XYZ file of C-alpha atoms in Angstrom:
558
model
C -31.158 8.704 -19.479
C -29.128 6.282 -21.697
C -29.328 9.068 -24.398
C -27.100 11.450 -22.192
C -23.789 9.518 -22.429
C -21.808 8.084 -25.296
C -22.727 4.814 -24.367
C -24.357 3.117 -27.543
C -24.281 -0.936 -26.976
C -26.113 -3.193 -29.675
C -29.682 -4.044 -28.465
C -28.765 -7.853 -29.034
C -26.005 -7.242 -26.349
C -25.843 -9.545 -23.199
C -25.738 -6.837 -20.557
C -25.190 -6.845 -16.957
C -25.483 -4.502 -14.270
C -22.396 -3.348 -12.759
C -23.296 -0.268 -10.605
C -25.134 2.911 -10.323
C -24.596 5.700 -12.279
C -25.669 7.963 -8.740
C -22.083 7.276 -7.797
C -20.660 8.706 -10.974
C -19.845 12.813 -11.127
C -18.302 14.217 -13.906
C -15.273 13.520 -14.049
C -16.179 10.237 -11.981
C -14.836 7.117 -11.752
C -16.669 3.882 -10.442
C -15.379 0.728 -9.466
C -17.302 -2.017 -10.670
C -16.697 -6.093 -11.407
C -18.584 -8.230 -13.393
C -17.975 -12.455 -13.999
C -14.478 -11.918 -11.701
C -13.464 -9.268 -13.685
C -12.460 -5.443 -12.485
C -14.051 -3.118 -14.604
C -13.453 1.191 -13.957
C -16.181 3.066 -15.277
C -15.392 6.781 -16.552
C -17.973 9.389 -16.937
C -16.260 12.756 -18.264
C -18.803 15.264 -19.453
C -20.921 13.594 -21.039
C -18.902 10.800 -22.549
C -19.614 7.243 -20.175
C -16.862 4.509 -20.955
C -16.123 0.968 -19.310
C -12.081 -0.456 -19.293
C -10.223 -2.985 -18.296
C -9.778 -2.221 -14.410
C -6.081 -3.327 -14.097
C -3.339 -1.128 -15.335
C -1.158 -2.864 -17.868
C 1.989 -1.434 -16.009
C 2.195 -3.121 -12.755
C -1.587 -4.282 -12.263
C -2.900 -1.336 -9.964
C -6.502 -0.556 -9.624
C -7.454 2.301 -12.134
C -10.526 3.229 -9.800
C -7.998 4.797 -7.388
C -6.628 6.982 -9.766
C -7.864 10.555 -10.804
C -9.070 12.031 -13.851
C -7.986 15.611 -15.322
C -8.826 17.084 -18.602
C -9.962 14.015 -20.236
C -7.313 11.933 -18.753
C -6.839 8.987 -16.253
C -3.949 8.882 -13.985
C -3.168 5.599 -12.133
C -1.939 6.595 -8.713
C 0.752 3.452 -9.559
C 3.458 4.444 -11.497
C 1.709 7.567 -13.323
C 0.916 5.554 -16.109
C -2.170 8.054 -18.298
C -5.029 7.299 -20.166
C -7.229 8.868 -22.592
C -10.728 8.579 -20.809
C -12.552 8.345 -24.255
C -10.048 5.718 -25.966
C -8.169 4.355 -23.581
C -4.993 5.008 -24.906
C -1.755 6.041 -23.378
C -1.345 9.409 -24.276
C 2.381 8.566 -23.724
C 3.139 5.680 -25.115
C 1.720 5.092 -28.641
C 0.714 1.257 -29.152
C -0.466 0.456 -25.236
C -4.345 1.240 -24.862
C -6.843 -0.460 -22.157
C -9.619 -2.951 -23.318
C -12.541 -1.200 -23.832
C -16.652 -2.880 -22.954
C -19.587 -1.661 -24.252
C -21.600 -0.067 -21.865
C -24.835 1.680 -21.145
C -26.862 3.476 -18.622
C -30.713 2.297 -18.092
C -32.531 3.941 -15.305
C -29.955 4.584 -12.404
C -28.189 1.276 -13.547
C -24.482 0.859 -15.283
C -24.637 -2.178 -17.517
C -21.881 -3.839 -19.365
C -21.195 -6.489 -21.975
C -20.959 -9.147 -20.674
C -20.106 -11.303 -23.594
C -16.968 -8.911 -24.164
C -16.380 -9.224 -20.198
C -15.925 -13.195 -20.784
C -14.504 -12.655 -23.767
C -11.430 -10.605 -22.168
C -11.610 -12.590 -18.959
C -10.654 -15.989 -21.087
C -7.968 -13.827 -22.778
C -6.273 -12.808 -19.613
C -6.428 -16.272 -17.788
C -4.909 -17.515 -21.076
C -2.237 -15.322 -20.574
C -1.550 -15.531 -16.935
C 2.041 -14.614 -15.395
C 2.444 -17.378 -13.607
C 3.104 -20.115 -16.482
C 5.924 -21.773 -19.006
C 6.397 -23.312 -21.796
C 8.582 -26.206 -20.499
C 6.786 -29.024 -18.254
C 7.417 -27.332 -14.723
C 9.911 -29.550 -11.952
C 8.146 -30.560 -8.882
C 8.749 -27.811 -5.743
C 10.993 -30.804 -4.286
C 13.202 -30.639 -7.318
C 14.428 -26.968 -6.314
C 17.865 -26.614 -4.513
C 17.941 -25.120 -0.910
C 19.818 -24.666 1.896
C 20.154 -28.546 4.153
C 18.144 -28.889 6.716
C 17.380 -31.578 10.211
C 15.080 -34.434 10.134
C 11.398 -33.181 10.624
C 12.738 -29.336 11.498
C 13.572 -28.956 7.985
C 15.491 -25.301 8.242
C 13.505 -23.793 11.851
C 16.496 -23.946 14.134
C 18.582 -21.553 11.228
C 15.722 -18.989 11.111
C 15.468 -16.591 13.966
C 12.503 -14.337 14.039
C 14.499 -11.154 14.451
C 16.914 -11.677 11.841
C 14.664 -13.903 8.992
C 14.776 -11.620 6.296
C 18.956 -10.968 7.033
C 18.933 -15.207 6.791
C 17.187 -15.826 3.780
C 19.292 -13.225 2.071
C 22.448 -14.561 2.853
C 20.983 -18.417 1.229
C 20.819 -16.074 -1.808
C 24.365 -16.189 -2.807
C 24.415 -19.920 -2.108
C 21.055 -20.798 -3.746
C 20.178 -17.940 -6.176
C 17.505 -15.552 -6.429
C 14.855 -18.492 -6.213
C 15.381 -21.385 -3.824
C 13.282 -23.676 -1.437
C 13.541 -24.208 2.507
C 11.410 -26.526 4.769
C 9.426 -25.214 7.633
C 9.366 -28.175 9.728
C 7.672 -30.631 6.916
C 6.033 -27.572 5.253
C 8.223 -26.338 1.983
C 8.149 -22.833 1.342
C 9.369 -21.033 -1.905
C 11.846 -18.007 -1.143
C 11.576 -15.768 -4.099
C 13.862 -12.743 -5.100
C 14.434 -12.360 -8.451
C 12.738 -8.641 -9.388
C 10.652 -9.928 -12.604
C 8.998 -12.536 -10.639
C 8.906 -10.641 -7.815
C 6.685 -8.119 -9.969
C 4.453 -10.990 -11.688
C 2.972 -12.421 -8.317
C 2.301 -8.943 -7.030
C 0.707 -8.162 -10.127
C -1.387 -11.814 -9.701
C -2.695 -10.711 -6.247
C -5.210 -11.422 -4.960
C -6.943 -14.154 -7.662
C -3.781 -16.281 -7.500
C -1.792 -15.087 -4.493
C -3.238 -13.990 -0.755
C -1.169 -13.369 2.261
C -0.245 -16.084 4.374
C -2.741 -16.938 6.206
C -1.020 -16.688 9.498
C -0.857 -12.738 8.847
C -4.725 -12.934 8.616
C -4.821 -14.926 12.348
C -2.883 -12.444 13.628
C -5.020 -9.557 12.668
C -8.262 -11.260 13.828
C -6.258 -11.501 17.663
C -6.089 -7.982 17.370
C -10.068 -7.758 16.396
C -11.883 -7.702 13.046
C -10.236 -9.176 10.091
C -8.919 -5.303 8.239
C -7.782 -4.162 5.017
C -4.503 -5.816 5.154
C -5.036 -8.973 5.341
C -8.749 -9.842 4.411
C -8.851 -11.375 1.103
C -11.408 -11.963 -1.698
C -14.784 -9.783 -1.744
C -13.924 -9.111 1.774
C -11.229 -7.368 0.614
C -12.732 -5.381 -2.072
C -15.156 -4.481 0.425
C -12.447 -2.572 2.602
C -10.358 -1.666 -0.093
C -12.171 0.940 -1.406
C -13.251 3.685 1.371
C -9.488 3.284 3.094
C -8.200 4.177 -0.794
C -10.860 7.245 -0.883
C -9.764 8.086 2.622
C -6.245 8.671 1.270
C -6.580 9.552 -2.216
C -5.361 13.205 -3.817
C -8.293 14.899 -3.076
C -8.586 14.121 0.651
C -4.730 14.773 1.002
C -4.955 17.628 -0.660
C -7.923 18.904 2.165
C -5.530 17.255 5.197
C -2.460 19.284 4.047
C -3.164 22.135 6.326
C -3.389 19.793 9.418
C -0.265 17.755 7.977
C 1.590 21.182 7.926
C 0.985 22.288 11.600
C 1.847 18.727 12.697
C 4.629 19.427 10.821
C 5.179 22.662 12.155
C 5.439 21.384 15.820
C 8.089 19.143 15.017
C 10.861 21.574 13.449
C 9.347 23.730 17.054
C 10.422 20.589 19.386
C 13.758 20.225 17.390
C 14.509 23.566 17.387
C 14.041 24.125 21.179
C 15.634 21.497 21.686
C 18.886 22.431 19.724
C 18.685 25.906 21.331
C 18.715 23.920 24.991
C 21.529 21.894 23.871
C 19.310 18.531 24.355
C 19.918 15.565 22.863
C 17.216 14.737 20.475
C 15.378 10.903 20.254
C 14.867 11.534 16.407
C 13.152 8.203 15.424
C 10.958 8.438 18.714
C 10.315 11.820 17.564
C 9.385 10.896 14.015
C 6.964 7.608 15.700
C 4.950 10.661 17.383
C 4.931 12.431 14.217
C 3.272 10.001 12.348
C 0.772 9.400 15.234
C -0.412 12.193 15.114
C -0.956 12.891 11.148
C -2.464 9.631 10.842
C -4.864 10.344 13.631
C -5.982 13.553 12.530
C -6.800 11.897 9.347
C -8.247 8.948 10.057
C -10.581 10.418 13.339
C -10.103 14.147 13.169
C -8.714 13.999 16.343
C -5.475 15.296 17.538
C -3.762 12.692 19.372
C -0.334 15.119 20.180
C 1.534 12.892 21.145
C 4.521 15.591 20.144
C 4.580 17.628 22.734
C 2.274 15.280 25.224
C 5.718 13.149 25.261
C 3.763 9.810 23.887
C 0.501 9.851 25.685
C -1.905 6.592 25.671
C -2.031 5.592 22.043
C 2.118 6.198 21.109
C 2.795 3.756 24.352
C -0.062 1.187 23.094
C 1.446 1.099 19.701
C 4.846 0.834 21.260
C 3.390 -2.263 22.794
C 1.659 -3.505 19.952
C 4.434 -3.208 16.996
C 7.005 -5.362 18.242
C 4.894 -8.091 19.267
C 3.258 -8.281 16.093
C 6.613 -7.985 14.130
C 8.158 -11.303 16.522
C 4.442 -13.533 16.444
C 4.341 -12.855 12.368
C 8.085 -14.377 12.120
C 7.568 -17.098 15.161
C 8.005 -20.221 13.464
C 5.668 -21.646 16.220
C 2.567 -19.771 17.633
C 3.567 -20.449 21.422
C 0.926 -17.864 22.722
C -1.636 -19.923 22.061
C -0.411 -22.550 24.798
C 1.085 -19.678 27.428
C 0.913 -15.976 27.581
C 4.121 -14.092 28.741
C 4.123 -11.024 30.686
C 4.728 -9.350 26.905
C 2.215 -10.755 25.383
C -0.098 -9.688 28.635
C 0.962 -6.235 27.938
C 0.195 -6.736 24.252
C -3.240 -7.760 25.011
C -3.959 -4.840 27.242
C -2.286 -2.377 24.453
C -4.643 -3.646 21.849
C -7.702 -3.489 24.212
C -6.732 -0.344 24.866
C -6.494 1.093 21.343
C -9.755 -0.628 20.476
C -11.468 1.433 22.859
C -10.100 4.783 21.547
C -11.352 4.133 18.701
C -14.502 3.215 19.189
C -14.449 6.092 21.573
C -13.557 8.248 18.051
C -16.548 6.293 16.623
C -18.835 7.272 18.859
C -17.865 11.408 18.695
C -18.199 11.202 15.229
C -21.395 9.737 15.188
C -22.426 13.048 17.391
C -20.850 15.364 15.585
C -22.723 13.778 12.386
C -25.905 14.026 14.340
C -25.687 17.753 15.648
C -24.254 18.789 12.360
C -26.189 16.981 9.790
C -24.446 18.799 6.547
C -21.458 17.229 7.904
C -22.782 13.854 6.311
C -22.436 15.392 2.179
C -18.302 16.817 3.256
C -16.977 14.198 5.761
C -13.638 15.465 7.314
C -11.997 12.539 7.884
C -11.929 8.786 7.417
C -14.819 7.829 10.414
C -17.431 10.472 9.407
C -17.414 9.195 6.374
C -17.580 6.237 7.169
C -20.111 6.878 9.664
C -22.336 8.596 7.379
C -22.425 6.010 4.784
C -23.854 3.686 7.978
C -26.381 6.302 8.861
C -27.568 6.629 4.489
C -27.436 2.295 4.949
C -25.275 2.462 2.470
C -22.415 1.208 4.537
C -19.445 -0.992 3.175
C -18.041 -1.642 6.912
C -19.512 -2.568 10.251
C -18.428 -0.466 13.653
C -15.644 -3.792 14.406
C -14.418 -3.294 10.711
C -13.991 0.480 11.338
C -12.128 -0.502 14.207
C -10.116 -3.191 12.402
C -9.047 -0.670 9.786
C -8.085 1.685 11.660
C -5.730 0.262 14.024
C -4.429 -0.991 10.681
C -3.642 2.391 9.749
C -2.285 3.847 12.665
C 0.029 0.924 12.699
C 1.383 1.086 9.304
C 1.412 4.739 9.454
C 3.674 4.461 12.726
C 6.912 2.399 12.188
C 7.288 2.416 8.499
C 7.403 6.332 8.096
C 9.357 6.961 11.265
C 12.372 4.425 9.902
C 12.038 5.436 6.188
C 12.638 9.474 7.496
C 15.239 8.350 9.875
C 17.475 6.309 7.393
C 17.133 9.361 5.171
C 18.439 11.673 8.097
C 21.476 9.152 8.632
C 22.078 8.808 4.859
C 21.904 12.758 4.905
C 25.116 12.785 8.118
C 27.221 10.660 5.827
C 26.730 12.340 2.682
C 27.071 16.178 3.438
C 27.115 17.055 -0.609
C 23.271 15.232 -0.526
C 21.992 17.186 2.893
C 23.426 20.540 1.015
C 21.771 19.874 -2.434
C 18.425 19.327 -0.369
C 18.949 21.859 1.818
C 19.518 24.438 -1.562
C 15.985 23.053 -3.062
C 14.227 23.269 0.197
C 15.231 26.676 -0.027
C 14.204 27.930 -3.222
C 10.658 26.351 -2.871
C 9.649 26.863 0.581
C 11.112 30.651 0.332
C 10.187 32.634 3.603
C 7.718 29.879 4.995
C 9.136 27.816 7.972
C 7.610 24.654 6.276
C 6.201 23.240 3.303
C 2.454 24.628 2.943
C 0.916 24.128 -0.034
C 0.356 20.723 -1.397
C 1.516 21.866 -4.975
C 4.781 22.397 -4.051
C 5.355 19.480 -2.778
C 5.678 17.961 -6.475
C 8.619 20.962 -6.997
C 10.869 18.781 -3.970
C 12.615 16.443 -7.223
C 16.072 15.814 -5.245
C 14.284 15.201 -2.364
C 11.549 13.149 -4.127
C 15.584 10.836 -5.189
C 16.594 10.868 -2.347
C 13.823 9.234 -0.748
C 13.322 6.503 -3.269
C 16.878 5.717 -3.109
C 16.758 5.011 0.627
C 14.022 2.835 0.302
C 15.763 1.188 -2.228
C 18.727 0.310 0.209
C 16.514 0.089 3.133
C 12.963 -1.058 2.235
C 10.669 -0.805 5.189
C 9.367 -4.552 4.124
C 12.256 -6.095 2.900
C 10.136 -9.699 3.607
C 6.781 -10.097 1.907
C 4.662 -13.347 3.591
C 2.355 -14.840 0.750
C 0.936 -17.975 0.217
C -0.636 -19.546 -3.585
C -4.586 -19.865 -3.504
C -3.903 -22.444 -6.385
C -1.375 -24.678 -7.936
C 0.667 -22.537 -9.845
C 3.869 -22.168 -11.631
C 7.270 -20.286 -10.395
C 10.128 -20.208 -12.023
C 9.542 -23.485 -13.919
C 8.856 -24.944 -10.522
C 5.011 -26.318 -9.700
C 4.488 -24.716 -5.844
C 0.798 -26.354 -4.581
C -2.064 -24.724 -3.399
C -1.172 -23.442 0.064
C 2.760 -23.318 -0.120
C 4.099 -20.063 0.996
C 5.703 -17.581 -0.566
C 8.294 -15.309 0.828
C 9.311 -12.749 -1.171
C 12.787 -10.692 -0.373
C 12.560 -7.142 -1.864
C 16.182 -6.203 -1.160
C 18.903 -8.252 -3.430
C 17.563 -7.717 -7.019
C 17.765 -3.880 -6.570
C 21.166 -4.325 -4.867
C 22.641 -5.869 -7.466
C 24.361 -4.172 -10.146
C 22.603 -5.325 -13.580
C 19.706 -3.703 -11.979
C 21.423 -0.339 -10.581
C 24.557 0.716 -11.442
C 26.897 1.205 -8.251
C 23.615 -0.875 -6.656
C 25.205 -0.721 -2.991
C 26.514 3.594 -3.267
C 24.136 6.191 -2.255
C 23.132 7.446 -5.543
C 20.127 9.608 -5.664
C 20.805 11.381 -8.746
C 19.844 8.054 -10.189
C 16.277 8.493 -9.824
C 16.506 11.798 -11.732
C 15.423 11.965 -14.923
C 18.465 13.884 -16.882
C 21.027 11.259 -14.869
C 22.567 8.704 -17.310
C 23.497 6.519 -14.496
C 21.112 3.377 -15.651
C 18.921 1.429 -13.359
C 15.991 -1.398 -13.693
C 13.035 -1.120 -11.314
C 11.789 -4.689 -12.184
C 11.289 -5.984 -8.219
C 11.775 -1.959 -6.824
C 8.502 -2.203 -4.446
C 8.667 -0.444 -1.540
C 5.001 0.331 -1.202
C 4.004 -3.156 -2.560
C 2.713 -3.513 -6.250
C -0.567 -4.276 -8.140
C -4.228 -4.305 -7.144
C -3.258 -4.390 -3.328
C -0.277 -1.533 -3.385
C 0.034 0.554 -0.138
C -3.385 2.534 0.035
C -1.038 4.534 2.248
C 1.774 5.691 -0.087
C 1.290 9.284 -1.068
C 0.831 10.246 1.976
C 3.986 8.471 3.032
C 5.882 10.211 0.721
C 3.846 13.534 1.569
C 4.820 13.163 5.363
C 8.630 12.226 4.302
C 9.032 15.600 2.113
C 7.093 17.585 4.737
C 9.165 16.466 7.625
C 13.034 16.749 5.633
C 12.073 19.685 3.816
């Protein structure tokens, strides 16, 4: 079988198997890792190649992106590859490490002397490093606090990112603060900002009181598990919203979308005030319900129903425990966080309710199992082949995970776009114009292709997510001893990161605080630096949710 690809590899070579070759299709790509390395294998007629698994650009997996004639997209920052080289068909000089590889029976082997090889090359040249002996963290200036409180009493949980932005202008983009007698490093200088995103999740991991939190709610999920653990969820929640199954939802996402513009438009023809970020929660509900379970929550026109009023619950709670500066519900439970335990019980059991129906719909329609329809059968049928990467309480995990950062972050990101829209009437006409000429006579945008034809819109969004990021407050935390800034930070000190001054400053946008969107276009000259622009996140752990973010933003303004 070896004889099939364009695989040759020396017969002295010290190989290692790194997958099967089942899992790769033509045009196929296949995660794989070998000695703590990511590796993407491409198979693309009948050529079989191993790279480098990180794109060079901001870090992002290359197994999540998608191949077309001969060439590798990363789903990142668009960044292309020649499947047979490796090269950037764009820009000449930039070209992916390439291993030797093979196929012997059903198995993918690599080199694993090149593997090492590159793996001793890369730690070498880390991000996280200097030149210049590094300060101890004490050594960095920061904002005074009390004896033994350090800075708690001038945090607040509601207003913590608003806080450590305002030490900014006092400290800098990179200062220090005490949490009780527990230092933290507040980070939010763009380049640095982009080099421990890029270093996730060897060198950085999320605090780990974001991963207690997620285990009150149930299983450890996607967000927050770390390690193998990780890589173990990563992978069928990024298949679950890659191009190919968004391109299948799009129908679904269009009638969803459909019976929104139906409730606003009644609405306006009643004369009814309309509750247009309440509307927008329900809106994402239900898309991210029909894609995850196949189920139609309709929570549109069913004014909430069960799961929109246990995610109302849920959301808030879990926004004021991650900030708490002391875990107090461990001691005594509130009414609130009564309701929040009943809320999350709740959802737990619709969706292993979803679990269940899917599991009988898999079993009374057995071809079902080769063309899943949504996130769960798949899932599902990868359990009943015993070939499956999550248990039932992972399932669970993940998908309360998705509903909830499907919920509040698209809702606010559409709504700030609708107020930016009020105050800037030349904006809402220019959108309205290209809305116009691509949907033509269809009430709303149906076809997946055009979606890419929205460029204004497409601006418009990314510049309200540059002024008002959906996670302007990142919570990390250093799995080693490390370097920042010239600063050593220990094993175990966190790291916030603030996503919002760099990109509102005006060496990196010009104007940085106007309402520009004709900066993100191409043919503008008006000159911006994106070093630290991450709205979705960056590197190997970027939002597995983002295109279809974006999808459900141009759908819904469109």
């Amino acid at each position: 079988m070896a004889g099939e690809h364009e695989a040759v590899t020396p017969a002295t070579a010290d190989m290692v198997r790194i997958g099967s070759s089942a899992a790769l299709r033509d045009d196929g790509i296949l995660p794989a890792r070998a000695e703590g390395v990511d590796i993407v294998v491409l198979r693309h007629g009948a050529s079989l190649r191993a790279f480098q698994g990180h794109c060079p650009h901001r870090g992002t997996l290359l197994a999540e992106g998608a191949i077309s004639n001969g060439v590798l997209t990363c789903r990142g920052h668009g960044w292309r590859f020649d499947c047979g080289t490796g090269a950037n068909v764009d820009q000449p000089g930039i070209c992916l490490k390439r291993f030797e590889c093979a196929v012997e029976g059903d198995d993918v082997l690599v080199d694993r002397t090149q593997v090492l090889a590159w793996k001793r090359q890369t730690d070498d040249c880390g991000g996280v490093q200097s030149t210049t002996p590094a300060r101890p963290l004490e050594q960095l200036p920061g904002p005074a606090g009390l004896p033994w409180l350090g800075n708690l009493l001038q945090l607040h949980h509601s207003r913590m990112h608003s806080e450590l932005e305002q030490w900014c202008a006092a400290f800098g983009p990179i200062y220090r603060i005490n949490l009780a007698r527990l230092p933290a490093i507040v980070v939010a200088d763009g380049e640095w900002i982009d080099r421990i995103l890029h270093d996730r999740p060897e060198t950085f991991r999320r605090a780990r009181a974001v991963e207690a939190l997620t285990r009150e709610v149930g299983d450890v999920s996607v967000f927050a598990a770390e390690g193998e653990t990780w890589r173990r969820h990563r992978r069928p929640v990024a298949q679950a919203l890659d191009a190919r199954h968004l391109r299948d939802f799009f129908p679904t996402l269009a009638g969803v979308t459909r019976r929104l513009k139906r409730r606003w438009e009644q609405a306006a023809a009643d004369g009814l005030p309309v509750h247009v970020q309440q509307d927008l929660k329900r809106y994402a509900v239900d898309v991210t319900a029909s894609l995850a379970f196949g189920h139609d929550t309709n929570t549109l026109e069913g004014e909430g129903g069960p799961v929109q009023q246990h995610l109302e619950r849920i959301l808030p709670m879990f926004d004021r425990r991650l900030n708490a500066l002391f875990p107090y519900w461990h001691y005594v439970r509130l009414p609130a966080d009564r309701a929040y335990d009943k809320a999350v019980q709740a959802l737990r059991k619709f969706i292993g309710e979803m679990i269940v129906a899917a599991r009988e719909r898999l079993a009374q329609a057995p071809d079902l199992a080769a063309h899943p329809r949504n996130f769960l059968e798949a899932m599902v049928a990868a359990q009943a082949a015993d070939d499956a990467p999550l248990s039932d309480e992972e399932l669970i995990a993940d998908s309360v995970t998705m509903l909830l950062a499907g919920e509040d972050t698209t809702a606010n990101t559409i709504s700030w776009i609708l107020y930016f829209m009020c105050i800037h009437p030349d904006v809402q006409r220019r959108m309205q114009e290209e809305a116009a000429e691509v949907l033509g006579t269809t009430d709303v945008l149906a076809d997946i292709h055009e979606a890419s034809r929205l460029v204004y819109l497409d601006a418009v969004v990314h510049e309200s997510l540059r002024l008002k990021p959906v996670a302007p407050l990142l919570h990390l935390e250093s799995n080693r001893d490390v370097e920042i800034a010239g600063f050593v930070v220990p094993r175990g000190t966190l790291v916030l990161l603030l996503t919002r001054p760099n990109v509102l400053r005006d060496n990196s946008f010009a104007a940085a605080l106007e309402f520009r969107p004709e900066r993100w276009l191409e043919s503008s000259a008006a000159a911006h630096h994106r070093s630290g622009f991450v709205p979705f996140g960056s590197g190997p752990r970027l939002c597995p949710g983002r295109s279809l973010a974006l999808l459900e933003a141009k759908a819904a303004l469109s």
